[in-house]
XYZ file of C-alpha atoms in Angstrom:
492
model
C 26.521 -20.542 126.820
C 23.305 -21.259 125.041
C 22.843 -20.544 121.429
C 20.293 -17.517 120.713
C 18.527 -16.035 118.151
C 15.511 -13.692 117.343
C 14.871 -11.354 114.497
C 12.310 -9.020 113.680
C 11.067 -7.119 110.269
C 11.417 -2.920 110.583
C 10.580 -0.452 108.404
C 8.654 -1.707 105.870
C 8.230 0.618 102.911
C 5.615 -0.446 100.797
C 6.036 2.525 98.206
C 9.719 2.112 97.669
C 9.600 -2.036 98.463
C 12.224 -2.401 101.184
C 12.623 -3.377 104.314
C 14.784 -4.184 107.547
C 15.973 -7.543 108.998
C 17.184 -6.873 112.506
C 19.225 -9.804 114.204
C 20.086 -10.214 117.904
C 22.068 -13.716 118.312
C 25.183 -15.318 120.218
C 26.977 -18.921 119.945
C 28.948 -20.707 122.007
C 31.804 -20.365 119.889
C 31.350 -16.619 118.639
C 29.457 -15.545 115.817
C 31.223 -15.955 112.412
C 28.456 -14.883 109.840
C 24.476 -14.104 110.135
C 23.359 -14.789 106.045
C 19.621 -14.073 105.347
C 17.819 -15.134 102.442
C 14.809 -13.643 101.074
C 12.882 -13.931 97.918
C 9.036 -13.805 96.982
C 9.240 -16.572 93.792
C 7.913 -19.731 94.431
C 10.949 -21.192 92.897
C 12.668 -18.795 94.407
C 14.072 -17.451 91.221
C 14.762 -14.096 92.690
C 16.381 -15.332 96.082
C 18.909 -13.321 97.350
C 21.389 -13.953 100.331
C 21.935 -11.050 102.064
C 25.424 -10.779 104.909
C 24.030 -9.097 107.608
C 26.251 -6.264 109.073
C 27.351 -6.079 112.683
C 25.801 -2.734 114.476
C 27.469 -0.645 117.232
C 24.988 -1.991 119.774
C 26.052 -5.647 118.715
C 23.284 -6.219 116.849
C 22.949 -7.152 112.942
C 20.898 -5.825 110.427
C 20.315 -6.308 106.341
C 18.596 -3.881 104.012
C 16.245 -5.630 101.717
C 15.044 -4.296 98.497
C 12.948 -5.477 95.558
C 15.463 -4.020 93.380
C 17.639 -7.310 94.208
C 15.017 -9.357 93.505
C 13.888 -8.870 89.902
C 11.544 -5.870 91.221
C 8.983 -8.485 92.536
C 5.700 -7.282 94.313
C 4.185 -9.627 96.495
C 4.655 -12.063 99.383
C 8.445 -12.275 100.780
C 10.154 -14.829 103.108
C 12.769 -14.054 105.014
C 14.909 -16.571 107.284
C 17.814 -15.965 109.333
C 21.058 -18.205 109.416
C 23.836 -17.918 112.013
C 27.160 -19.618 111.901
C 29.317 -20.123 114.834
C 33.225 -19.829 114.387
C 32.982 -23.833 115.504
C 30.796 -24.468 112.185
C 27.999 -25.020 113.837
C 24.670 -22.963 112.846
C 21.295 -22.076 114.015
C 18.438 -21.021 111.432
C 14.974 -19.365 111.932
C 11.834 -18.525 109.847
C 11.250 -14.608 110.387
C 8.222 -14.270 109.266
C 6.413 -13.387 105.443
C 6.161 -9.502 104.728
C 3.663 -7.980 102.055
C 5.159 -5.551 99.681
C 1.812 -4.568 97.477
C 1.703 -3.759 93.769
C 1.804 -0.011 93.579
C -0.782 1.293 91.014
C 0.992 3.073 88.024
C 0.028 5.966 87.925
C 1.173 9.129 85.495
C 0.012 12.605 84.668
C 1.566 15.410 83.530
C 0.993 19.241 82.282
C 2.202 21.925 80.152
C 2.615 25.574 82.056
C 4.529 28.108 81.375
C 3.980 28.501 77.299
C 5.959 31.967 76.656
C 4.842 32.940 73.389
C 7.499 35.893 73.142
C 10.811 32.714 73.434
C 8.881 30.226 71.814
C 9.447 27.774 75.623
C 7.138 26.113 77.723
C 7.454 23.009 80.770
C 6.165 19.813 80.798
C 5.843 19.087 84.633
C 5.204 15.273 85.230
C 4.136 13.011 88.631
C 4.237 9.106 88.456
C 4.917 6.006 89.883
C 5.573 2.435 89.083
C 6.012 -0.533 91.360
C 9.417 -1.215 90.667
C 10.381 2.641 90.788
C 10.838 4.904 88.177
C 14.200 4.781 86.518
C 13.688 7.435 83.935
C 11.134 9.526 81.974
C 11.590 10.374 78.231
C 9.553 13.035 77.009
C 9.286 13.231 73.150
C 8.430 16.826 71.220
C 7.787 17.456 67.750
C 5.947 19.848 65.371
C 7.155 18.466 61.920
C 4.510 15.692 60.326
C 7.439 13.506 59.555
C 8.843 13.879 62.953
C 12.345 15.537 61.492
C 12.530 18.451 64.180
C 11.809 15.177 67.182
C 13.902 15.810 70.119
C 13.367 13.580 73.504
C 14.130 15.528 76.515
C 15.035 13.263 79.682
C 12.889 14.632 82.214
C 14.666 15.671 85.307
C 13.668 14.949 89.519
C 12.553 18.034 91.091
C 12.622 17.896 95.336
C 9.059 17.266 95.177
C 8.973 14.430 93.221
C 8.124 15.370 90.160
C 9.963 15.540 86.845
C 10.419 18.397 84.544
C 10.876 18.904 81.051
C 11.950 22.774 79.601
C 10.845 22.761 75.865
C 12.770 25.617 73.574
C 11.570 25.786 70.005
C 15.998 26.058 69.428
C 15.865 22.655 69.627
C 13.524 21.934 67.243
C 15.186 23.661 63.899
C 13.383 26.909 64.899
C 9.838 25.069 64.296
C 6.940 27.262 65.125
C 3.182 26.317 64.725
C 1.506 23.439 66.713
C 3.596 20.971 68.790
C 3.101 17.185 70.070
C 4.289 16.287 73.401
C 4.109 12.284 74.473
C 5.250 11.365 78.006
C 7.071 7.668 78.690
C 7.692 6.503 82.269
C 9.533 3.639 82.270
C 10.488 1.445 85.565
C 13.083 -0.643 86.782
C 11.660 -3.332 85.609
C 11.556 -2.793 82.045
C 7.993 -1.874 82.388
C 6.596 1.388 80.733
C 3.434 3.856 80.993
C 2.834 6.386 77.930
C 0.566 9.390 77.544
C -0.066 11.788 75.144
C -0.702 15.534 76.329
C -3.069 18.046 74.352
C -1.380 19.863 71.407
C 0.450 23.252 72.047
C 0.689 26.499 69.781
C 4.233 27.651 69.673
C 4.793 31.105 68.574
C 8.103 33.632 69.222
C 7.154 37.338 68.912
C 10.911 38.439 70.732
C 13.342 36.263 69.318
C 14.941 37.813 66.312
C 18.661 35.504 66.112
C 19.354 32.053 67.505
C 20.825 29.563 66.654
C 21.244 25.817 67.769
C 23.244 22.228 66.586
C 23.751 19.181 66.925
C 26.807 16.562 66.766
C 25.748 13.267 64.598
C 27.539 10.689 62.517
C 30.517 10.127 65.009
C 32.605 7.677 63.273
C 35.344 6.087 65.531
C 37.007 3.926 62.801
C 37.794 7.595 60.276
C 37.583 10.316 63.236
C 34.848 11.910 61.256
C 32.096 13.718 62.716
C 29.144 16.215 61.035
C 28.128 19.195 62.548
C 24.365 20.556 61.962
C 23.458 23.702 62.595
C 19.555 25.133 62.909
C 19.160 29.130 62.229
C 17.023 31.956 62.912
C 17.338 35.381 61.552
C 14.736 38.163 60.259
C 17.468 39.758 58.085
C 18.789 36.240 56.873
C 21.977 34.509 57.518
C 24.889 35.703 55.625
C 27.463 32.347 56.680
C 27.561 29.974 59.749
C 31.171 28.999 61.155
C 32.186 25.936 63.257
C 35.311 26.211 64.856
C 36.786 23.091 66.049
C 39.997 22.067 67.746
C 41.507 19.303 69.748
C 44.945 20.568 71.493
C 44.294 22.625 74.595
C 45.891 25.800 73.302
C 44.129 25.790 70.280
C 47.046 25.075 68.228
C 44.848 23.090 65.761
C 42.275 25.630 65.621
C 40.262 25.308 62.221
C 37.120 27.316 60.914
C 34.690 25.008 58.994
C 32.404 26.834 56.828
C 28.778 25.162 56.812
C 27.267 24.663 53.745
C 23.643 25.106 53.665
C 21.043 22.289 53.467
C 17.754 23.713 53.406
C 15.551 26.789 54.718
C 17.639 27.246 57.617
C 20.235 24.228 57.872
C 23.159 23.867 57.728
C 26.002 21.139 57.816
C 29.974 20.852 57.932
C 31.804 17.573 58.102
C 34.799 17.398 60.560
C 37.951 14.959 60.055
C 41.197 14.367 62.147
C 42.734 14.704 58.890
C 42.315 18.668 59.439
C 44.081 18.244 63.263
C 46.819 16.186 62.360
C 45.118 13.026 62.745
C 45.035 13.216 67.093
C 42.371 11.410 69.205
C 41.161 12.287 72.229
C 38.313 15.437 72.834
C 37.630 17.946 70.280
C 35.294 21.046 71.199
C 32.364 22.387 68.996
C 31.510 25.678 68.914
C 29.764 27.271 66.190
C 28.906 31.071 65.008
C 26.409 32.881 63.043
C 26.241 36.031 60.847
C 23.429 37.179 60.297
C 22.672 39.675 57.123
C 23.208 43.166 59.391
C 26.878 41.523 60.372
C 26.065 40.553 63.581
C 27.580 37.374 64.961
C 25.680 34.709 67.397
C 27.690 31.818 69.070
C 26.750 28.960 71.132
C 28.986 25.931 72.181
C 27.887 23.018 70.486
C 29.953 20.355 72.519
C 32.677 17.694 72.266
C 33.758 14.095 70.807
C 35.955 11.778 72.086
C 37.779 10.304 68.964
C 39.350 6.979 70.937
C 41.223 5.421 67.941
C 44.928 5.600 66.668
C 44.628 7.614 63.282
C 48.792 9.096 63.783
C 50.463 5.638 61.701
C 49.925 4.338 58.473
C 52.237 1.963 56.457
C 51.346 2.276 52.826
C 51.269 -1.058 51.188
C 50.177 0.259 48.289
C 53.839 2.076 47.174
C 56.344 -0.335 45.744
C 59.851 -0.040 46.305
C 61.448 0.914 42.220
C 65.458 0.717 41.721
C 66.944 3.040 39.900
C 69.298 0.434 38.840
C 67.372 -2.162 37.992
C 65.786 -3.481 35.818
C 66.619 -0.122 33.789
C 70.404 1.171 34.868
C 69.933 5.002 35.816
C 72.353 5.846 38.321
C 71.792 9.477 38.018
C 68.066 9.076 37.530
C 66.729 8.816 41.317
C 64.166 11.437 39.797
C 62.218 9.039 37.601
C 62.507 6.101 40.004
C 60.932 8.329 42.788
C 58.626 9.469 40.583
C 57.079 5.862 39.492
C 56.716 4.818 42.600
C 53.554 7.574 43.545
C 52.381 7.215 40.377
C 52.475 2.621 40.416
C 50.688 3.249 43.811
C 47.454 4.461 42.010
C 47.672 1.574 40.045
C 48.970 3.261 36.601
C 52.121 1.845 35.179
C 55.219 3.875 34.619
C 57.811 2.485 31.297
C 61.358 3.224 33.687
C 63.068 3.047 30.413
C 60.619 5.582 28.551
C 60.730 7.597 31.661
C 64.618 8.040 32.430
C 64.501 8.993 28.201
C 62.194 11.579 28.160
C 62.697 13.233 31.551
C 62.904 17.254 30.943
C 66.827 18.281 30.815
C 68.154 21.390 31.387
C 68.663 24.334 29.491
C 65.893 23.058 27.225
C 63.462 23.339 30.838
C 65.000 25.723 33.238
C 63.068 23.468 35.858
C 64.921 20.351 34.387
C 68.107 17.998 35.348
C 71.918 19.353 34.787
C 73.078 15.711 34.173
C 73.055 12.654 31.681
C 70.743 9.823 33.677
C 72.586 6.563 32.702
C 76.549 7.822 32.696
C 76.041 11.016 34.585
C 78.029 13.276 32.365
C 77.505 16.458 33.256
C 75.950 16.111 36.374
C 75.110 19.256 38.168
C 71.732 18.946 39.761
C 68.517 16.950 40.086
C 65.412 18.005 38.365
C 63.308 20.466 40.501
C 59.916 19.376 41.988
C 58.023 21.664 39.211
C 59.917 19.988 36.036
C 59.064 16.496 37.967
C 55.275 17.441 38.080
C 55.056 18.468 34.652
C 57.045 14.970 33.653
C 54.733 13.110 35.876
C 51.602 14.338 33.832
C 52.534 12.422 31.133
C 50.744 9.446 33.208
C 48.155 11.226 35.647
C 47.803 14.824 36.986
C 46.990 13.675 40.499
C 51.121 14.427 40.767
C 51.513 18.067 42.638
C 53.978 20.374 43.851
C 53.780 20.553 48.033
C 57.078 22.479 48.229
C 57.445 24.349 50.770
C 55.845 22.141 52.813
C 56.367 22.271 57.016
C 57.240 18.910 58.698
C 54.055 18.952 59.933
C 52.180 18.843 56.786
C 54.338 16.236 55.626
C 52.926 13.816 58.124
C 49.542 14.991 57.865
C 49.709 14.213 54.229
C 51.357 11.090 54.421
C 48.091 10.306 57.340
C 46.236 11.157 54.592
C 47.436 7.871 52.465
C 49.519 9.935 50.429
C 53.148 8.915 49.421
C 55.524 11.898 49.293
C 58.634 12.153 47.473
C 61.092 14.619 49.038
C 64.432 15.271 48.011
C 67.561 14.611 50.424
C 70.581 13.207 50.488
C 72.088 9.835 49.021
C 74.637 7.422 50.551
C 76.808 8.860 47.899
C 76.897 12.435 49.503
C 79.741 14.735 49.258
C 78.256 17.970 49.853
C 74.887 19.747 51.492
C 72.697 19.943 47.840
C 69.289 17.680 48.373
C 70.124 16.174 44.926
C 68.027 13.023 45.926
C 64.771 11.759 45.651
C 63.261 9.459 47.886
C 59.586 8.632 49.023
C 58.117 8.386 52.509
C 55.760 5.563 52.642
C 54.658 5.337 56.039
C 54.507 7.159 59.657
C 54.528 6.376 63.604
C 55.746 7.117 66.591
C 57.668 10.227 64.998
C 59.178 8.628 62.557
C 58.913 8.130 58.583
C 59.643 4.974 56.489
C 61.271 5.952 53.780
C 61.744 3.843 50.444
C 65.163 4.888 48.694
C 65.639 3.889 44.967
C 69.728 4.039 45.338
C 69.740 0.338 45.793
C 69.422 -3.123 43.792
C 67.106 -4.970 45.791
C 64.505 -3.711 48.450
C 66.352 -6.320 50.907
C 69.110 -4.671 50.588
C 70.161 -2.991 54.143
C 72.249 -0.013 55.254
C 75.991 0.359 54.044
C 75.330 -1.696 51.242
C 75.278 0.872 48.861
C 77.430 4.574 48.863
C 80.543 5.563 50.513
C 78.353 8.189 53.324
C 76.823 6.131 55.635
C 74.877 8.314 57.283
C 72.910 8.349 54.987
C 73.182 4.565 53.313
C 70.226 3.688 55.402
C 69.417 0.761 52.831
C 66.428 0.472 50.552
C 63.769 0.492 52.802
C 63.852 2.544 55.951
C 62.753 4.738 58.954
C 63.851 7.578 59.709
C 63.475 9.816 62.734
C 61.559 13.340 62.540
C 64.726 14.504 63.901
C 66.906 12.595 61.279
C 64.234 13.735 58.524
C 64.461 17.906 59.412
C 68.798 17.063 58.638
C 67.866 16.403 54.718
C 64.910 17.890 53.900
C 64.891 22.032 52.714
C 61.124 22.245 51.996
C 61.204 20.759 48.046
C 58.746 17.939 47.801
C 55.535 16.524 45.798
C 52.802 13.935 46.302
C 50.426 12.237 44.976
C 46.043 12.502 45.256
């Protein structure tokens, strides 16, 4: 058997810049690969080796197009290798085919101006030698530019591109409009033109409303909302409800605060949906001055970060043993460690002394601090408060707190001292205080002032040792909802 092989150039498509390589060969030894390079550089920069594909008729073919070679117009060569299973090969020249520069060419026109909705189209035809890849279409009435939107024009089955311009998305802007048209190619090239101004005027449109989704920051899961407004009898509030769980569990009504003739803004935190990634949906809804209510859907973000765990380094661990010797004054030791984490420095010994007793404060402690005569319960969260403003009022009450807004708080960088139990426990009062310092995976670490050193682990101090967990700790939800009966304060 002779080695054969012939090739011919089909379908040449100057407009689009392709064309068709088909092969006919055979080898001695059976045909192992047909590779076909092609390229139009003269240092054949933009070469590209093409594996031809086997047809059903035995036959091979490749699809060239100038989008694998750098979008090149011009003059391309094309040869043909074919490789035997032996290793041996057999190569041709083809032949050179002419792919033209295309002229660029691009118009476009406005129709359809309804001066009742305040729309109108932007219809556009173009081309570009290395095919269009997308056409940006820039409107605008303000001087400065500030109610800009670019549209990306979309392919119609004709070929041309559309644009549908509503005055919504341009803060409710009436008056004279600018409309530029940018084509730009594969190549990186572009073509620009500027079309003939266009009155803009809504006779029908009484209430609308439209907004947008900006300042997306990944690192805080924050996110601003603004909100454009129409209304002949005035707008009495705007809304944005936002929410991230499925079922709306997390549902929360921002109120927009208004930032000029007819905007308005709300900022938007995972803070406010216990601190969860993932999408969050938009909506928002206007009330206009006659207490009628307009909604659109705004959209969603896709928060991608971990914002459920924080370990506050900030909170030190405080004995209440050491350096001053208060067994019976967890209180105080709790109570210096929120207030040390804002940097403002709590006297143990000065605060063990003066901490409100009861009967003087009905809200005080039943109980000597140092030899514990007397002892019959732990000063409530309100008497702590008011003890804690001797050094800042950034101390508040968050009794009656769920689990849930526990976390979220602590999230929120803010230590929380709860009362529970001690290792010493004998019975089911919460005559302890102790302060969660961190959160993840559904669990709290916990700092616990019934010990002499913060290396000291669980057991070490107490007779219960449930709940001897040692100085420093975690401690399941699970484990958490066991000691805690809603009494509990924090720190700004």
């Amino acid at each position: 058997m002779h080695s054969k092989l012939e090739a011919e150039i089909k379908n040449v498509n100057q407009a689009k810049g392709s064309y068709d390589v088909v092969i006919k060969g055979q080898i001695d030894s059976g045909i192992k690969e047909i590779l076909v390079p092609i390229w139009s550089a003269k240092d054949q920069n933009d070469i590209k080796w093409y594996k031809a594909s086997k047809q059903a008729d035995g036959s091979y073919v490749v699809h060239m197009n100038i989008a694998n070679h750098k979008y090149n117009r011009g003059t391309y060569t094309t040869h043909v290798y074919m490789y035997g299973n032996n290793g041996k090969q057999h190569g041709m020249v083809v032949d050179t085919t002419n792919l033209p520069d295309i002229v660029t060419k691009l118009e476009a026109t406005i129709i359809n101006n309804n001066l009742d909705k305040g729309t109108y189209d932007v219809v556009i035809k173009g081309q570009i030698d290395s095919g269009i890849k997308e056409i940006l279409v820039p409107i605008w009435s303000a001087k400065d530019q500030s109610d800009i939107k670019w549209y990306k024009a979309a392919r119609q089955s004709d070929g041309s591109y559309i644009v549908h311009m509503n005055f919504s998305n341009h803060k409710f802007s009436t008056g004279t409009f600018n409309t530029h048209v940018y084509m730009y190619g594969n190549s990186g090239k572009q073509r620009g033109i500027v079309l003939p101004l266009t009155k803009v005027s809504v006779n029908s449109v009484t209430d609308a409303l439209s907004a947008e989704i900006i300042n997306i920051n990944q690192n805080k899961g924050t996110f601003d909302v603004v909100v454009y407004t129409k209304s002949n009898s005035g707008v009495k509030n705007v809304r944005i409800p936002v929410w991230h769980n499925s079922n709306q569990s997390d549902l929360v009504w921002y109120s927009a605060t208004r930032g000029g003739a007819n905007k308005y803004k709300a900022s938007i935190s995972v803070k406010n949906h216990h601190f969860n990634n993932g999408k969050y949906s938009v909506h928002s809804y206007m009330t206009n001055n006659q207490n009628k209510d307009f909604g659109i859907i705004v959209g969603n973000v896709n928060f991608v970060g971990t914002y459920n765990r924080i370990e506050m380094t900030n909170v030190p661990w405080i004995s209440q043993y050491k350096p001053v010797f208060a067994p019976w004054g967890c209180a105080s030791a709790a109570m210096a460690m929120l207030i040390e984490s804002r940097g403002i420095h709590v006297d143990l010994k000065y605060a063990q002394d003066t901490l409100p007793m009861y009967p003087a404060n009905k809200d005080g402690q039943l109980g000597n601090v140092y030899t514990g005569a007397g002892f019959g319960f732990v000063i409530k969260p309100s008497g702590l408060v008011r003890h804690a403003h001797k050094w800042t009022n950034a101390v508040y009450n968050i009794s009656g707190s769920s689990t849930q807004q526990i976390i979220d708080t602590v999230l929120n960088g803010q230590p929380v001292l709860y009362y529970g139990f001690s290792g010493y426990q004998v019975d089911n009062v919460r005559n302890h205080c102790k302060v969660i310092v961190g959160y993840k995976d559904g669990k709290f670490k916990v700092h616990d002032p019934l010990y002499m050193r913060a290396s000291d682990g669980p057991g070490s101090r107490g007779t219960n040792k449930t709940y001897s967990r040692g100085a420093i700790h975690w401690i399941t939800i699970a484990q958490f909802n066991q000691e805690y009966e809603g009494n509990a304060i924090t720190i700004k």
